[in-house]
Amino acid sequence: MKRMIAGASIVAVAVFAAGLLQRDAFAADALPTRHADPSRTSVSGLSSGAFMAVQYAVAYSSGVVGVGVVAGGPYDCAFVTTGFTTGCRSGTPSGALSLAAAQGFEALGQIDPLRGLSQMKVYLFTGTRDETVRAAVVGATRDFFAAAGVPAKHIAFVGKVPAGHAFIAPDFGNACGETAPPYVSHCAVGGHAYDQPKAILQYIHGPLKAAVTTLSSTVRPFDQTPFGSAATSLDTVGFVYVPKVCETAAGHCAVHVVFHGCRQGAQSVGSDVYKSVGYNRWADSNRLIVLYPQVVTTSLLQGNPEGCWDWWGYTGPTFAVRSGVQLSAVKAMVDRLTAP
């Protein structure tokens, strides 16, 4: 399958300009080694972050146990769907065509063997008031994973919550049906606040211990520059939450990666995602390290004015495979956290 590489060429020419546009990094240490289990990584995300979570799960399926997709489409959607990115937001993508694309990359050895997908747990969410990424697109993601061998009993499809385009937090954000910054909302289901981080983590990892009321640690910034340059749209700083119990090898912890959506990185919404959505409270009591990698907005010339993760090729034609600059950067972060 041919890829359009013009965007990548433009980015390469504008590396210096991209560096000028990066926000100043505040004090951040190197991402630490925390001896987490490399075979139990899980991922989730909203919107472009959901597309990215799918790409990560497919590219590195041998070490991923589950994926949470909040308003996101199937693998390689933009290149197998009529209408390119528009078709992947409001059209009718084909899960079967996405699987065929993945099979092509598998045959070339550019992603992990697809048989790894059959062992995953997949959580899918679409809000009934989401006009940004329509329900049919998320349905195609379900079709993709089903066609790839994920048993129906291992796919959860949540599609009746009257939510807009947002992460759903139990006690933070906008009213349920809104689609507005910081793209975090709170919704009631059955008379109770819907806790999406709990729903995702519990579906992937099984029954959880109760969330803590007081965190044992704090979210810390880390230096992302060793993992990617301005040309990859990576911010200079990412964030990580490491529960106290996970600070040593004896913690036997796992890593969960949270990919923010467009205009939802720390550059745009501050700490609203990495502190307020609610992942950390569940991670603390369930031996999970939460990684919050960050991308930033760039100029239109550089291809990422909305601060999105790359799911259509602005960083180059390899964006959806293991050698993609953003995917490989996040994988290197996970490898650092899971190093023995």
mmCIF file of C-alpha atoms in Angstrom:
data_model
loop_
_atom_site.group_PDB
_atom_site.id
_atom_site.type_symbol
_atom_site.label_atom_id
_atom_site.label_comp_id
_atom_site.label_asym_id
_atom_site.label_seq_id
_atom_site.Cartn_x
_atom_site.Cartn_y
_atom_site.Cartn_z
ATOM 1 C CA MET A 1 0.000 0.000 0.000
ATOM 2 C CA LYS A 2 1.435 3.371 -1.046
ATOM 3 C CA ARG A 3 1.714 6.201 1.425
ATOM 4 C CA MET A 4 1.595 9.941 0.868
ATOM 5 C CA ILE A 5 4.952 11.292 2.063
ATOM 6 C CA ALA A 6 4.599 14.982 1.251
ATOM 7 C CA GLY A 7 3.650 15.791 4.845
ATOM 8 C CA ALA A 8 6.734 14.020 6.141
ATOM 9 C CA SER A 9 8.948 16.001 3.756
ATOM 10 C CA ILE A 10 7.450 19.280 4.908
ATOM 11 C CA VAL A 11 8.027 18.295 8.526
ATOM 12 C CA ALA A 12 11.649 17.409 7.858
ATOM 13 C CA VAL A 13 12.284 20.806 6.211
ATOM 14 C CA ALA A 14 10.695 22.638 9.144
ATOM 15 C CA VAL A 15 12.494 20.985 12.069
ATOM 16 C CA PHE A 16 14.094 24.217 13.207
ATOM 17 C CA ALA A 17 10.797 26.085 13.151
ATOM 18 C CA ALA A 18 9.193 23.288 15.120
ATOM 19 C CA GLY A 19 11.773 23.683 17.847
ATOM 20 C CA LEU A 20 10.912 27.347 18.159
ATOM 21 C CA LEU A 21 7.242 26.505 18.535
ATOM 22 C CA GLN A 22 7.762 24.015 21.347
ATOM 23 C CA ARG A 23 6.711 25.349 24.715
ATOM 24 C CA ASP A 24 9.450 25.763 27.299
ATOM 25 C CA ALA A 25 9.922 22.632 29.378
ATOM 26 C CA PHE A 26 9.695 22.955 33.108
ATOM 27 C CA ALA A 27 12.027 20.942 35.283
ATOM 28 C CA ALA A 28 11.724 17.294 34.346
ATOM 29 C CA ASP A 29 13.887 14.324 35.239
ATOM 30 C CA ALA A 30 14.643 11.330 33.078
ATOM 31 C CA LEU A 31 11.899 8.713 32.891
ATOM 32 C CA PRO A 32 12.878 6.141 35.532
ATOM 33 C CA THR A 33 13.245 2.389 35.254
ATOM 34 C CA ARG A 34 10.532 0.754 37.356
ATOM 35 C CA HIS A 35 10.835 -2.978 36.518
ATOM 36 C CA ALA A 36 7.172 -3.300 35.466
ATOM 37 C CA ASP A 37 5.911 -6.432 33.729
ATOM 38 C CA PRO A 38 6.497 -6.006 29.949
ATOM 39 C CA SER A 39 3.880 -8.639 29.104
ATOM 40 C CA ARG A 40 0.948 -6.817 30.753
ATOM 41 C CA THR A 41 0.963 -3.395 29.111
ATOM 42 C CA SER A 42 -2.422 -1.836 28.337
ATOM 43 C CA VAL A 43 -3.388 1.328 26.470
ATOM 44 C CA SER A 44 -6.330 3.690 26.138
ATOM 45 C CA GLY A 45 -7.141 7.031 24.578
ATOM 46 C CA LEU A 46 -9.674 9.544 23.345
ATOM 47 C CA SER A 47 -10.187 10.540 19.711
ATOM 48 C CA SER A 48 -6.747 10.783 18.034
ATOM 49 C CA GLY A 49 -5.475 9.129 21.209
ATOM 50 C CA ALA A 50 -7.942 6.291 20.659
ATOM 51 C CA PHE A 51 -6.714 5.802 17.095
ATOM 52 C CA MET A 52 -3.183 5.832 18.524
ATOM 53 C CA ALA A 53 -4.104 3.283 21.190
ATOM 54 C CA VAL A 54 -5.392 0.961 18.453
ATOM 55 C CA GLN A 55 -2.202 1.458 16.443
ATOM 56 C CA TYR A 56 -0.047 0.722 19.483
ATOM 57 C CA ALA A 57 -2.051 -2.394 20.353
ATOM 58 C CA VAL A 58 -1.711 -3.724 16.807
ATOM 59 C CA ALA A 59 1.940 -2.807 16.275
ATOM 60 C CA TYR A 60 3.074 -4.250 19.630
ATOM 61 C CA SER A 61 0.380 -6.848 20.258
ATOM 62 C CA SER A 62 2.782 -9.396 21.733
ATOM 63 C CA GLY A 63 3.041 -7.338 24.933
ATOM 64 C CA VAL A 64 -0.370 -5.654 25.101
ATOM 65 C CA VAL A 65 -3.179 -7.263 27.091
ATOM 66 C CA GLY A 66 -5.923 -4.767 26.374
ATOM 67 C CA VAL A 67 -7.020 -1.512 24.800
ATOM 68 C CA GLY A 68 -9.589 1.135 25.698
ATOM 69 C CA VAL A 69 -10.976 3.068 22.721
ATOM 70 C CA VAL A 70 -13.003 6.200 23.477
ATOM 71 C CA ALA A 71 -14.356 7.603 20.201
ATOM 72 C CA GLY A 72 -11.760 6.081 17.900
ATOM 73 C CA GLY A 73 -11.671 4.182 14.634
ATOM 74 C CA PRO A 74 -10.081 1.009 13.275
ATOM 75 C CA TYR A 75 -6.462 0.420 12.370
ATOM 76 C CA ASP A 76 -5.021 2.371 9.416
ATOM 77 C CA CYS A 77 -8.459 3.880 8.920
ATOM 78 C CA ALA A 78 -7.454 6.928 6.887
ATOM 79 C CA PHE A 79 -5.867 4.846 4.128
ATOM 80 C CA VAL A 80 -8.616 2.262 3.722
ATOM 81 C CA THR A 81 -11.652 4.545 4.014
ATOM 82 C CA THR A 82 -13.307 6.775 1.436
ATOM 83 C CA GLY A 83 -12.877 10.361 2.521
ATOM 84 C CA PHE A 84 -9.526 9.914 4.280
ATOM 85 C CA THR A 85 -9.733 11.401 7.796
ATOM 86 C CA THR A 86 -13.260 12.769 7.310
ATOM 87 C CA GLY A 87 -14.491 9.280 6.507
ATOM 88 C CA CYS A 88 -12.874 8.075 9.728
ATOM 89 C CA ARG A 89 -14.858 10.558 11.776
ATOM 90 C CA SER A 90 -18.269 10.643 10.162
ATOM 91 C CA GLY A 91 -18.279 7.939 7.494
ATOM 92 C CA THR A 92 -18.591 4.174 7.518
ATOM 93 C CA PRO A 93 -15.126 2.605 7.707
ATOM 94 C CA SER A 94 -14.656 -1.107 7.114
ATOM 95 C CA GLY A 95 -13.171 -3.267 9.822
ATOM 96 C CA ALA A 96 -12.430 -5.916 7.192
ATOM 97 C CA LEU A 97 -10.359 -3.498 5.098
ATOM 98 C CA SER A 98 -8.476 -2.401 8.198
ATOM 99 C CA LEU A 99 -7.661 -6.022 8.960
ATOM 100 C CA ALA A 100 -6.418 -6.506 5.395
ATOM 101 C CA ALA A 101 -4.093 -3.526 5.840
ATOM 102 C CA ALA A 102 -2.799 -4.969 9.109
ATOM 103 C CA GLN A 103 -2.252 -8.341 7.443
ATOM 104 C CA GLY A 104 -0.182 -6.622 4.786
ATOM 105 C CA PHE A 105 2.041 -4.998 7.395
ATOM 106 C CA GLU A 106 2.283 -8.313 9.246
ATOM 107 C CA ALA A 107 3.471 -10.038 6.065
ATOM 108 C CA LEU A 108 6.199 -7.413 5.746
ATOM 109 C CA GLY A 109 7.256 -7.934 9.370
ATOM 110 C CA GLN A 110 6.404 -4.327 10.256
ATOM 111 C CA ILE A 111 4.042 -5.148 13.142
ATOM 112 C CA ASP A 112 3.847 -7.969 15.665
ATOM 113 C CA PRO A 113 2.017 -11.143 14.586
ATOM 114 C CA LEU A 114 -1.717 -10.478 14.579
ATOM 115 C CA ARG A 115 -2.417 -13.613 16.590
ATOM 116 C CA GLY A 116 -1.510 -11.527 19.634
ATOM 117 C CA LEU A 117 -4.747 -9.565 19.221
ATOM 118 C CA SER A 118 -6.858 -12.630 19.959
ATOM 119 C CA GLN A 119 -5.640 -12.579 23.567
ATOM 120 C CA MET A 120 -6.663 -8.968 24.237
ATOM 121 C CA LYS A 121 -9.591 -7.391 26.045
ATOM 122 C CA VAL A 122 -11.114 -4.507 24.085
ATOM 123 C CA TYR A 123 -13.264 -1.735 25.586
ATOM 124 C CA LEU A 124 -15.060 0.543 23.101
ATOM 125 C CA PHE A 125 -17.056 3.680 23.898
ATOM 126 C CA THR A 126 -19.159 6.043 21.810
ATOM 127 C CA GLY A 127 -21.331 8.772 23.285
ATOM 128 C CA THR A 128 -24.809 9.183 21.819
ATOM 129 C CA ARG A 129 -24.169 12.943 21.506
ATOM 130 C CA ASP A 130 -20.729 12.640 19.967
ATOM 131 C CA GLU A 131 -20.823 14.437 16.611
ATOM 132 C CA THR A 132 -17.032 14.428 16.208
ATOM 133 C CA VAL A 133 -16.463 10.675 15.825
ATOM 134 C CA ARG A 134 -19.711 8.918 14.991
ATOM 135 C CA ALA A 135 -20.894 5.600 16.403
ATOM 136 C CA ALA A 136 -20.451 3.817 13.054
ATOM 137 C CA VAL A 137 -16.719 4.541 13.211
ATOM 138 C CA VAL A 138 -16.400 2.960 16.656
ATOM 139 C CA GLY A 139 -18.524 0.084 15.367
ATOM 140 C CA ALA A 140 -15.940 -0.483 12.651
ATOM 141 C CA THR A 141 -13.292 -0.724 15.373
ATOM 142 C CA ARG A 142 -15.337 -3.492 16.952
ATOM 143 C CA ASP A 143 -15.557 -5.202 13.557
ATOM 144 C CA PHE A 144 -11.800 -4.936 13.107
ATOM 145 C CA PHE A 145 -10.958 -6.588 16.417
ATOM 146 C CA ALA A 146 -13.617 -9.267 15.922
ATOM 147 C CA ALA A 147 -12.253 -10.070 12.456
ATOM 148 C CA ALA A 148 -8.749 -10.195 13.946
ATOM 149 C CA GLY A 149 -9.829 -12.993 16.276
ATOM 150 C CA VAL A 150 -10.827 -11.253 19.508
ATOM 151 C CA PRO A 151 -13.713 -13.307 20.955
ATOM 152 C CA ALA A 152 -17.020 -11.464 21.295
ATOM 153 C CA LYS A 153 -16.934 -12.059 25.049
ATOM 154 C CA HIS A 154 -13.699 -10.049 25.189
ATOM 155 C CA ILE A 155 -15.128 -6.971 23.459
ATOM 156 C CA ALA A 156 -17.182 -4.471 25.460
ATOM 157 C CA PHE A 157 -19.161 -1.907 23.443
ATOM 158 C CA VAL A 158 -20.596 0.957 25.499
ATOM 159 C CA GLY A 159 -22.893 3.018 23.301
ATOM 160 C CA LYS A 160 -25.844 4.313 25.297
ATOM 161 C CA VAL A 161 -24.304 7.032 27.472
ATOM 162 C CA PRO A 162 -25.536 10.525 26.362
ATOM 163 C CA ALA A 163 -21.991 11.855 26.196
ATOM 164 C CA GLY A 164 -20.332 14.219 23.790
ATOM 165 C CA HIS A 165 -16.773 13.844 22.544
ATOM 166 C CA ALA A 166 -14.817 13.424 25.759
ATOM 167 C CA PHE A 167 -13.250 11.194 28.373
ATOM 168 C CA ILE A 168 -15.842 10.463 31.069
ATOM 169 C CA ALA A 169 -14.625 11.206 34.598
ATOM 170 C CA PRO A 170 -16.691 10.437 37.718
ATOM 171 C CA ASP A 171 -16.373 13.875 39.304
ATOM 172 C CA PHE A 172 -14.717 16.333 36.931
ATOM 173 C CA GLY A 173 -15.348 18.178 33.701
ATOM 174 C CA ASN A 174 -18.225 19.431 31.601
ATOM 175 C CA ALA A 175 -21.848 18.325 31.571
ATOM 176 C CA CYS A 176 -22.340 14.930 29.963
ATOM 177 C CA GLY A 177 -23.463 15.956 26.477
ATOM 178 C CA GLU A 178 -20.918 18.709 25.934
ATOM 179 C CA THR A 179 -18.026 18.661 23.475
ATOM 180 C CA ALA A 180 -15.720 21.401 24.719
ATOM 181 C CA PRO A 181 -12.281 21.832 26.312
ATOM 182 C CA PRO A 182 -10.845 20.075 28.219
ATOM 183 C CA TYR A 183 -12.844 17.264 26.532
ATOM 184 C CA VAL A 184 -13.521 15.643 29.878
ATOM 185 C CA SER A 185 -17.122 15.262 31.057
ATOM 186 C CA HIS A 186 -19.084 13.648 33.859
ATOM 187 C CA CYS A 187 -22.142 11.483 33.185
ATOM 188 C CA ALA A 188 -24.660 9.569 35.273
ATOM 189 C CA VAL A 189 -25.576 6.015 34.321
ATOM 190 C CA GLY A 190 -28.244 4.240 36.338
ATOM 191 C CA GLY A 191 -28.168 7.016 38.903
ATOM 192 C CA HIS A 192 -24.419 6.718 39.457
ATOM 193 C CA ALA A 193 -21.472 8.648 38.079
ATOM 194 C CA TYR A 194 -19.881 6.743 35.207
ATOM 195 C CA ASP A 195 -16.222 6.071 35.995
ATOM 196 C CA GLN A 196 -14.582 5.417 32.642
ATOM 197 C CA PRO A 197 -11.031 4.773 33.927
ATOM 198 C CA LYS A 198 -12.467 2.120 36.241
ATOM 199 C CA ALA A 199 -14.518 0.635 33.395
ATOM 200 C CA ILE A 200 -11.498 0.449 31.096
ATOM 201 C CA LEU A 201 -9.006 -0.887 33.615
ATOM 202 C CA GLN A 202 -11.441 -3.387 35.114
ATOM 203 C CA TYR A 203 -12.459 -4.737 31.745
ATOM 204 C CA ILE A 204 -8.841 -5.215 30.729
ATOM 205 C CA HIS A 205 -7.292 -6.372 34.003
ATOM 206 C CA GLY A 206 -10.213 -7.975 35.833
ATOM 207 C CA PRO A 207 -11.736 -7.091 39.218
ATOM 208 C CA LEU A 208 -10.059 -4.099 40.809
ATOM 209 C CA LYS A 209 -9.346 -3.204 44.392
ATOM 210 C CA ALA A 210 -11.165 -0.057 45.499
ATOM 211 C CA ALA A 211 -9.712 3.212 44.309
ATOM 212 C CA VAL A 212 -7.698 5.149 46.851
ATOM 213 C CA THR A 213 -8.925 8.448 48.236
ATOM 214 C CA THR A 214 -5.398 9.741 48.828
ATOM 215 C CA LEU A 215 -2.666 9.026 46.296
ATOM 216 C CA SER A 216 0.541 7.458 47.562
ATOM 217 C CA SER A 217 2.602 9.485 45.111
ATOM 218 C CA THR A 218 2.284 12.377 42.655
ATOM 219 C CA VAL A 219 2.198 12.714 38.891
ATOM 220 C CA ARG A 220 5.679 13.692 37.803
ATOM 221 C CA PRO A 221 6.973 15.302 34.615
ATOM 222 C CA PHE A 222 9.697 13.551 32.681
ATOM 223 C CA ASP A 223 11.952 14.567 29.835
ATOM 224 C CA GLN A 224 10.561 13.322 26.503
ATOM 225 C CA THR A 225 13.398 14.689 24.371
ATOM 226 C CA PRO A 226 15.439 11.440 24.424
ATOM 227 C CA PHE A 227 12.470 9.706 22.782
ATOM 228 C CA GLY A 228 11.727 12.073 19.898
ATOM 229 C CA SER A 229 12.488 15.429 18.340
ATOM 230 C CA ALA A 230 10.348 18.417 17.427
ATOM 231 C CA ALA A 231 9.819 16.816 14.017
ATOM 232 C CA THR A 232 7.777 14.056 15.664
ATOM 233 C CA SER A 233 5.438 16.603 17.341
ATOM 234 C CA LEU A 234 6.386 15.194 20.745
ATOM 235 C CA ASP A 235 6.331 17.706 23.566
ATOM 236 C CA THR A 236 9.522 18.167 25.543
ATOM 237 C CA VAL A 237 7.786 16.899 28.681
ATOM 238 C CA GLY A 238 5.562 13.890 29.388
ATOM 239 C CA PHE A 239 3.978 12.756 32.644
ATOM 240 C CA VAL A 240 3.953 9.545 34.647
ATOM 241 C CA TYR A 241 2.218 8.340 37.775
ATOM 242 C CA VAL A 242 4.157 5.706 39.711
ATOM 243 C CA PRO A 243 2.393 4.428 42.865
ATOM 244 C CA LYS A 244 4.672 4.070 45.859
ATOM 245 C CA VAL A 245 4.412 0.281 45.683
ATOM 246 C CA CYS A 246 5.711 0.342 42.091
ATOM 247 C CA GLU A 247 8.949 2.164 42.860
ATOM 248 C CA THR A 248 10.861 -1.106 43.313
ATOM 249 C CA ALA A 249 11.004 -4.385 41.427
ATOM 250 C CA ALA A 250 9.099 -6.036 44.273
ATOM 251 C CA GLY A 251 5.989 -4.089 43.245
ATOM 252 C CA HIS A 252 5.191 -6.420 40.325
ATOM 253 C CA CYS A 253 3.387 -3.614 38.521
ATOM 254 C CA ALA A 254 2.191 -3.150 34.946
ATOM 255 C CA VAL A 255 2.046 -0.081 32.680
ATOM 256 C CA HIS A 256 -1.084 1.586 31.335
ATOM 257 C CA VAL A 257 -0.578 4.225 28.623
ATOM 258 C CA VAL A 258 -3.144 7.038 28.288
ATOM 259 C CA PHE A 259 -3.139 8.894 24.956
ATOM 260 C CA HIS A 260 -4.815 12.309 25.110
ATOM 261 C CA GLY A 261 -6.977 13.616 22.277
ATOM 262 C CA CYS A 262 -6.488 16.560 19.926
ATOM 263 C CA ARG A 263 -5.976 19.869 21.743
ATOM 264 C CA GLN A 264 -6.030 17.898 24.967
ATOM 265 C CA GLY A 265 -2.352 17.632 25.780
ATOM 266 C CA ALA A 266 -0.868 19.483 28.734
ATOM 267 C CA GLN A 267 0.096 22.297 26.363
ATOM 268 C CA SER A 268 -3.617 22.957 25.825
ATOM 269 C CA VAL A 269 -5.457 21.854 29.004
ATOM 270 C CA GLY A 270 -2.764 21.743 31.673
ATOM 271 C CA SER A 271 -3.181 18.913 34.179
ATOM 272 C CA ASP A 272 -6.842 18.170 33.401
ATOM 273 C CA VAL A 273 -6.140 14.785 31.788
ATOM 274 C CA TYR A 274 -3.192 13.484 33.760
ATOM 275 C CA LYS A 275 -4.541 14.538 37.157
ATOM 276 C CA SER A 276 -8.323 14.756 36.921
ATOM 277 C CA VAL A 277 -9.750 12.055 34.630
ATOM 278 C CA GLY A 278 -9.312 9.471 37.388
ATOM 279 C CA TYR A 279 -6.834 6.824 36.238
ATOM 280 C CA ASN A 280 -4.370 7.447 39.062
ATOM 281 C CA ARG A 281 -6.761 6.566 41.895
ATOM 282 C CA TRP A 282 -7.351 3.115 40.428
ATOM 283 C CA ALA A 283 -3.731 2.646 39.427
ATOM 284 C CA ASP A 284 -2.559 3.333 42.960
ATOM 285 C CA SER A 285 -4.459 0.437 44.511
ATOM 286 C CA ASN A 286 -4.005 -1.970 41.599
ATOM 287 C CA ARG A 287 -0.268 -1.842 40.929
ATOM 288 C CA LEU A 288 -0.431 0.102 37.678
ATOM 289 C CA ILE A 289 1.989 2.743 36.453
ATOM 290 C CA VAL A 290 0.196 5.296 34.269
ATOM 291 C CA LEU A 291 2.162 6.864 31.418
ATOM 292 C CA TYR A 292 0.826 10.077 29.855
ATOM 293 C CA PRO A 293 2.924 10.788 26.739
ATOM 294 C CA GLN A 294 2.389 14.200 25.167
ATOM 295 C CA VAL A 295 2.271 15.757 21.718
ATOM 296 C CA VAL A 296 1.936 19.455 20.949
ATOM 297 C CA THR A 297 0.332 21.626 18.330
ATOM 298 C CA THR A 298 2.487 22.696 15.412
ATOM 299 C CA SER A 299 1.909 24.958 12.442
ATOM 300 C CA LEU A 300 -0.343 23.923 9.565
ATOM 301 C CA LEU A 301 2.803 23.652 7.469
ATOM 302 C CA GLN A 302 4.164 21.077 9.897
ATOM 303 C CA GLY A 303 0.952 19.078 9.754
ATOM 304 C CA ASN A 304 -0.390 19.051 13.314
ATOM 305 C CA PRO A 305 -2.144 22.328 14.199
ATOM 306 C CA GLU A 306 -4.630 20.559 16.486
ATOM 307 C CA GLY A 307 -2.071 18.746 18.636
ATOM 308 C CA CYS A 308 -3.256 15.261 17.581
ATOM 309 C CA TRP A 309 -1.485 11.940 17.712
ATOM 310 C CA ASP A 310 -0.568 10.798 14.220
ATOM 311 C CA TRP A 311 -3.154 8.414 12.778
ATOM 312 C CA TRP A 312 -3.091 9.679 9.181
ATOM 313 C CA GLY A 313 0.594 10.153 8.313
ATOM 314 C CA TYR A 314 1.779 13.655 9.119
ATOM 315 C CA THR A 315 5.010 12.199 10.537
ATOM 316 C CA GLY A 316 5.593 9.961 7.543
ATOM 317 C CA PRO A 317 4.366 6.799 5.821
ATOM 318 C CA THR A 318 5.345 4.439 8.664
ATOM 319 C CA PHE A 319 3.114 6.103 11.286
ATOM 320 C CA ALA A 320 1.053 2.942 11.981
ATOM 321 C CA VAL A 321 3.851 0.369 12.264
ATOM 322 C CA ARG A 322 6.557 -0.367 14.813
ATOM 323 C CA SER A 323 9.074 1.955 13.156
ATOM 324 C CA GLY A 324 6.705 4.938 13.229
ATOM 325 C CA VAL A 325 8.374 7.791 15.055
ATOM 326 C CA GLN A 326 5.581 8.333 17.592
ATOM 327 C CA LEU A 327 4.776 4.662 18.148
ATOM 328 C CA SER A 328 8.423 3.749 18.618
ATOM 329 C CA ALA A 329 8.914 6.710 20.966
ATOM 330 C CA VAL A 330 6.079 5.606 23.247
ATOM 331 C CA LYS A 331 7.281 1.998 23.069
ATOM 332 C CA ALA A 332 10.718 3.178 24.195
ATOM 333 C CA MET A 333 9.072 4.925 27.159
ATOM 334 C CA VAL A 334 7.262 1.706 28.080
ATOM 335 C CA ASP A 335 10.492 -0.237 27.665
ATOM 336 C CA ARG A 336 12.187 2.157 30.098
ATOM 337 C CA LEU A 337 9.477 1.596 32.700
ATOM 338 C CA THR A 338 9.595 -2.177 32.219
ATOM 339 C CA ALA A 339 13.380 -2.589 32.021
ATOM 340 C CA PRO A 340 14.687 -5.213 34.510
#
